[in-house]
Amino acid sequence: MIRATLLALLFTMLLPILAFAETDSLPAKYLSLGSKRAGFCFGNSPVFTGFRFNGLNKNVRRLNGFDLALVNLDQKGASNGISLAVGANTQHKNNGLAAGGLVNAIDHENGIMLGLLYNVGDRLNGMGASVFFACDTVNGLAIGVGGVGRRGMDSLGAINGVAIAFAGTITGTMNGLAVSLENVSDKHRGLAVGVYNNTKRLKGIQIGLYNIALNNPKGLRRLPLINMHFGK
C-alpha cells in the first residue's frame, strides 16, 4: 500500500521526465556499442551486459553490469550489478547496489539499497539506508534517519540484524539490536536502546528512560532506565 502511494505521487511529480523519456526510450529501442547484448548501451535494451544509459527503463528483463537512468520502472526483471536512477528506482530484484534519487523501491534486494528519501520493499538481504526506511523483511542493517518501519502497518514485519533510526523503529519482530528514540515491536529478541522501548514479548534487554515489556510479571512490565526478560 505504501509503495503504491509513493509511486503514484512520484509519477505525478516526474510526469515531465516520463513524457520525455518515453519518446526516446520505447521498449527495445536502443543503440549498442559492441555486440547486440553487451558493451555500451544507450536506450531501453531488454537484456544487456555492460554499461547502459537510458531515460526511462521499462519492460527490462535482465541487466548485468552498470545501469544509469532518469527513472527506472523495471518491476518484473532482475538487475545484477549497479542500478542508479535520478528520480525513482523501482525493480523486482536487484543483486548488488540499487540507488534512487527520491525513492528506491525494490521487491527483493540482495546487497545495498540507498534512497535519498524513501527505501521500500518486500525483502532486503544486506544493508539499506535512507531518510525513511520501510521493508517487510530485513536480514542485515537498516538505517532510517526519519524512521525504520511503518507505524500501524508493521505487525507482520521482521528485522533480523540491526536497525538504527533517529525517530523510531517500528516492526513486528525484532531479532537483534534496535537503536532509536522509540523502539516498538510485537516481539523483540536482543537489545533495544532508546528513550522509549515497548514490546509485547521481550527476550533480552531494554535500555531507555521508559521501558515496557508486557510479558514480564506485574510490577516489572513498565520500568525506568532498564528492563529485561530472559524466560519464555
CSV table of C-alpha atoms in Angstrom, one decimal:
chain,number,residue,atom,x,y,z
A,1,MET,CA,0.0,0.0,0.0
A,2,ILE,CA,2.7,2.5,1.0
A,3,ARG,CA,4.7,1.6,-2.1
A,4,ALA,CA,1.7,2.2,-4.4
A,5,THR,CA,1.0,5.5,-2.8
A,6,LEU,CA,4.6,6.6,-3.1
A,7,LEU,CA,4.8,5.6,-6.8
A,8,ALA,CA,1.6,7.5,-7.6
A,9,LEU,CA,3.0,10.6,-6.0
A,10,LEU,CA,6.3,10.2,-7.8
A,11,PHE,CA,4.5,9.7,-11.2
A,12,THR,CA,2.8,13.0,-10.7
A,13,MET,CA,6.0,14.8,-9.8
A,14,LEU,CA,8.0,13.2,-12.6
A,15,LEU,CA,5.4,13.4,-15.3
A,16,PRO,CA,7.5,15.8,-17.5
A,17,ILE,CA,10.5,13.5,-17.3
A,18,LEU,CA,8.5,10.4,-18.0
A,19,ALA,CA,6.9,12.0,-21.1
A,20,PHE,CA,10.3,13.0,-22.4
A,21,ALA,CA,11.9,9.6,-21.6
A,22,GLU,CA,9.0,7.7,-23.2
A,23,THR,CA,9.6,9.3,-26.6
A,24,ASP,CA,13.3,8.5,-26.7
A,25,SER,CA,13.2,5.1,-24.9
A,26,LEU,CA,10.5,2.9,-26.3
A,27,PRO,CA,10.9,-0.8,-25.4
A,28,ALA,CA,13.7,-2.5,-27.4
A,29,LYS,CA,14.8,0.9,-29.0
A,30,TYR,CA,18.5,1.3,-28.2
A,31,LEU,CA,22.0,1.8,-29.6
A,32,SER,CA,24.7,-0.7,-28.6
A,33,LEU,CA,28.4,-0.1,-29.0
A,34,GLY,CA,29.7,-3.6,-29.1
A,35,SER,CA,27.5,-6.7,-29.6
A,36,LYS,CA,23.7,-6.6,-29.6
A,37,ARG,CA,23.5,-7.5,-25.9
A,38,ALA,CA,26.9,-6.5,-24.5
A,39,GLY,CA,29.1,-3.4,-24.4
A,40,PHE,CA,27.8,0.2,-24.1
A,41,CYS,CA,24.1,0.7,-24.5
A,42,PHE,CA,22.1,3.9,-24.9
A,43,GLY,CA,18.4,3.2,-24.7
A,44,ASN,CA,15.9,0.6,-23.5
A,45,SER,CA,17.5,-2.7,-24.1
A,46,PRO,CA,15.5,-5.6,-22.5
A,47,VAL,CA,18.6,-7.7,-21.9
A,48,PHE,CA,22.1,-6.3,-21.7
A,49,THR,CA,25.6,-6.9,-20.1
A,50,GLY,CA,27.9,-3.9,-19.7
A,51,PHE,CA,27.1,-0.2,-19.3
A,52,ARG,CA,23.6,1.1,-20.0
A,53,PHE,CA,22.3,4.7,-20.1
A,54,ASN,CA,18.7,5.5,-20.5
A,55,GLY,CA,15.9,7.9,-19.8
A,56,LEU,CA,13.1,5.5,-18.8
A,57,ASN,CA,13.8,1.9,-18.1
A,58,LYS,CA,10.7,-0.2,-18.8
A,59,ASN,CA,10.0,-3.8,-19.6
A,60,VAL,CA,13.6,-4.7,-18.9
A,61,ARG,CA,14.2,-8.4,-18.2
A,62,ARG,CA,17.8,-8.6,-17.1
A,63,LEU,CA,20.8,-6.3,-16.8
A,64,ASN,CA,24.3,-7.4,-15.8
A,65,GLY,CA,26.6,-4.5,-15.1
A,66,PHE,CA,26.1,-0.8,-14.6
A,67,ASP,CA,22.8,1.0,-15.3
A,68,LEU,CA,22.0,4.7,-15.1
A,69,ALA,CA,18.5,6.1,-15.8
A,70,LEU,CA,16.3,9.1,-15.1
A,71,VAL,CA,13.5,6.8,-14.0
A,72,ASN,CA,13.6,3.0,-13.5
A,73,LEU,CA,10.3,1.1,-13.8
A,74,ASP,CA,11.6,-2.4,-14.0
A,75,GLN,CA,9.0,-4.2,-11.9
A,76,LYS,CA,9.5,-7.7,-13.3
A,77,GLY,CA,13.1,-8.0,-14.3
A,78,ALA,CA,16.4,-8.5,-12.5
A,79,SER,CA,19.5,-6.4,-12.2
A,80,ASN,CA,22.9,-7.8,-11.3
A,81,GLY,CA,25.4,-5.1,-10.5
A,82,ILE,CA,24.9,-1.3,-10.0
A,83,SER,CA,21.5,0.3,-10.7
A,84,LEU,CA,21.1,4.1,-10.3
A,85,ALA,CA,18.1,6.3,-11.0
A,86,VAL,CA,18.0,10.0,-10.7
A,87,GLY,CA,14.3,10.0,-9.8
A,88,ALA,CA,12.6,6.7,-8.8
A,89,ASN,CA,14.3,3.3,-8.9
A,90,THR,CA,11.7,0.5,-8.9
A,91,GLN,CA,12.8,-3.1,-9.5
A,92,HIS,CA,11.6,-6.6,-8.9
A,93,LYS,CA,15.0,-7.9,-8.0
A,94,ASN,CA,18.5,-6.5,-7.6
A,95,ASN,CA,21.7,-8.3,-6.8
A,96,GLY,CA,24.3,-5.7,-6.0
A,97,LEU,CA,23.7,-1.9,-5.4
A,98,ALA,CA,20.4,-0.1,-6.1
A,99,ALA,CA,20.0,3.6,-5.5
A,100,GLY,CA,17.3,6.1,-6.2
A,101,GLY,CA,17.4,9.9,-6.0
A,102,LEU,CA,14.0,10.1,-4.4
A,103,VAL,CA,12.6,6.6,-3.9
A,104,ASN,CA,14.2,3.2,-4.1
A,105,ALA,CA,11.5,0.5,-4.3
A,106,ILE,CA,12.9,-3.0,-4.7
A,107,ASP,CA,10.9,-6.1,-4.1
A,108,HIS,CA,13.9,-8.3,-3.4
A,109,GLU,CA,17.3,-6.8,-2.7
A,110,ASN,CA,20.4,-8.8,-2.2
A,111,GLY,CA,23.1,-6.2,-1.5
A,112,ILE,CA,22.8,-2.5,-0.8
A,113,MET,CA,19.7,-0.2,-1.0
A,114,LEU,CA,20.2,3.6,-1.0
A,115,GLY,CA,17.4,6.1,-1.2
A,116,LEU,CA,17.7,9.8,-0.7
A,117,LEU,CA,14.1,10.0,0.7
A,118,TYR,CA,12.5,6.5,0.8
A,119,ASN,CA,13.6,2.9,0.8
A,120,VAL,CA,10.7,0.5,0.4
A,121,GLY,CA,10.5,-3.2,-0.5
A,122,ASP,CA,9.5,-6.7,0.4
A,123,ARG,CA,12.8,-8.3,1.4
A,124,LEU,CA,16.4,-6.9,2.0
A,125,ASN,CA,19.3,-9.2,2.5
A,126,GLY,CA,22.2,-6.8,3.2
A,127,MET,CA,22.2,-3.1,4.0
A,128,GLY,CA,19.7,-0.2,3.4
A,129,ALA,CA,19.9,3.5,4.2
A,130,SER,CA,17.5,6.4,3.6
A,131,VAL,CA,15.6,9.1,5.4
A,132,PHE,CA,12.6,6.8,5.7
A,133,PHE,CA,13.0,3.0,5.5
A,134,ALA,CA,10.2,0.5,5.1
A,135,CYS,CA,10.9,-3.1,4.1
A,136,ASP,CA,8.7,-6.0,5.2
A,137,THR,CA,11.7,-8.3,6.0
A,138,VAL,CA,15.3,-7.1,6.7
A,139,ASN,CA,18.2,-9.5,7.1
A,140,GLY,CA,21.1,-7.2,7.9
A,141,LEU,CA,21.3,-3.5,8.6
A,142,ALA,CA,18.5,-0.9,8.2
A,143,ILE,CA,19.2,2.8,8.7
A,144,GLY,CA,16.4,5.3,8.5
A,145,VAL,CA,17.1,8.9,9.7
A,146,GLY,CA,13.4,9.6,10.0
A,147,GLY,CA,12.4,6.1,10.9
A,148,VAL,CA,12.6,2.4,10.2
A,149,GLY,CA,9.2,0.6,9.7
A,150,ARG,CA,5.6,1.8,9.3
A,151,ARG,CA,3.6,2.8,12.3
A,152,GLY,CA,0.4,0.8,12.4
A,153,MET,CA,1.3,-1.3,9.4
A,154,ASP,CA,4.2,-3.4,10.6
A,155,SER,CA,2.7,-6.1,12.9
A,156,LEU,CA,4.0,-8.7,10.4
A,157,GLY,CA,7.3,-7.1,9.5
A,158,ALA,CA,10.6,-8.5,10.7
A,159,ILE,CA,14.1,-7.2,11.2
A,160,ASN,CA,16.9,-9.7,11.7
A,161,GLY,CA,20.1,-7.8,12.5
A,162,VAL,CA,20.5,-4.1,13.3
A,163,ALA,CA,18.0,-1.2,13.0
A,164,ILE,CA,19.3,2.4,13.5
A,165,ALA,CA,16.9,5.4,13.3
A,166,PHE,CA,16.5,8.8,14.8
A,167,ALA,CA,12.8,9.0,15.1
A,168,GLY,CA,11.8,5.4,15.7
A,169,THR,CA,11.9,1.7,14.8
A,170,ILE,CA,8.5,0.1,14.3
A,171,THR,CA,8.3,-3.6,13.4
A,172,GLY,CA,6.5,-6.8,14.2
A,173,THR,CA,9.5,-9.0,15.1
A,174,MET,CA,12.9,-7.6,16.0
A,175,ASN,CA,15.8,-10.0,16.3
A,176,GLY,CA,19.0,-8.1,17.2
A,177,LEU,CA,19.8,-4.5,18.0
A,178,ALA,CA,17.4,-1.6,17.7
A,179,VAL,CA,18.7,1.9,18.4
A,180,SER,CA,16.4,5.0,18.1
A,181,LEU,CA,14.4,7.4,20.1
A,182,GLU,CA,11.4,5.0,20.0
A,183,ASN,CA,11.6,1.2,19.6
A,184,VAL,CA,8.2,-0.6,19.2
A,185,SER,CA,7.6,-4.2,18.3
A,186,ASP,CA,5.4,-7.2,19.0
A,187,LYS,CA,8.4,-9.4,19.7
A,188,HIS,CA,12.0,-8.4,20.5
A,189,ARG,CA,14.9,-10.8,21.0
A,190,GLY,CA,18.0,-8.9,21.7
A,191,LEU,CA,18.8,-5.3,22.8
A,192,ALA,CA,16.8,-2.1,22.4
A,193,VAL,CA,18.4,1.2,23.2
A,194,GLY,CA,16.2,4.3,23.1
A,195,VAL,CA,14.2,6.9,25.0
A,196,TYR,CA,11.0,4.8,24.8
A,197,ASN,CA,11.1,1.0,24.3
A,198,ASN,CA,7.9,-1.0,24.0
A,199,THR,CA,7.3,-4.7,23.1
A,200,LYS,CA,4.7,-7.3,23.9
A,201,ARG,CA,7.2,-10.1,24.2
A,202,LEU,CA,10.8,-9.4,25.2
A,203,LYS,CA,13.7,-11.8,25.4
A,204,GLY,CA,16.6,-9.6,26.1
A,205,ILE,CA,17.3,-6.1,27.4
A,206,GLN,CA,15.8,-2.7,27.1
A,207,ILE,CA,17.7,0.4,28.0
A,208,GLY,CA,15.9,3.8,28.0
A,209,LEU,CA,14.0,6.3,30.0
A,210,TYR,CA,10.8,4.2,29.9
A,211,ASN,CA,10.8,0.5,29.1
A,212,ILE,CA,7.8,-1.7,28.6
A,213,ALA,CA,7.9,-5.5,28.4
A,214,LEU,CA,4.3,-6.8,28.6
A,215,ASN,CA,5.4,-10.4,29.1
A,216,ASN,CA,7.1,-9.6,32.4
A,217,PRO,CA,5.3,-10.2,35.7
A,218,LYS,CA,3.1,-7.4,37.1
A,219,GLY,CA,5.2,-4.7,38.7
A,220,LEU,CA,8.1,-5.4,36.3
A,221,ARG,CA,6.3,-4.6,33.0
A,222,ARG,CA,7.0,-0.9,33.0
A,223,LEU,CA,10.3,0.2,34.3
A,224,PRO,CA,12.6,3.3,34.0
A,225,LEU,CA,16.2,3.0,32.8
A,226,ILE,CA,16.4,-0.7,32.2
A,227,ASN,CA,14.1,-3.7,31.7
A,228,MET,CA,14.8,-7.3,30.8
A,229,HIS,CA,13.3,-10.7,30.3
A,230,PHE,CA,15.1,-14.0,29.6
A,231,GLY,CA,12.4,-16.6,30.1
A,232,LYS,CA,9.8,-18.0,27.8
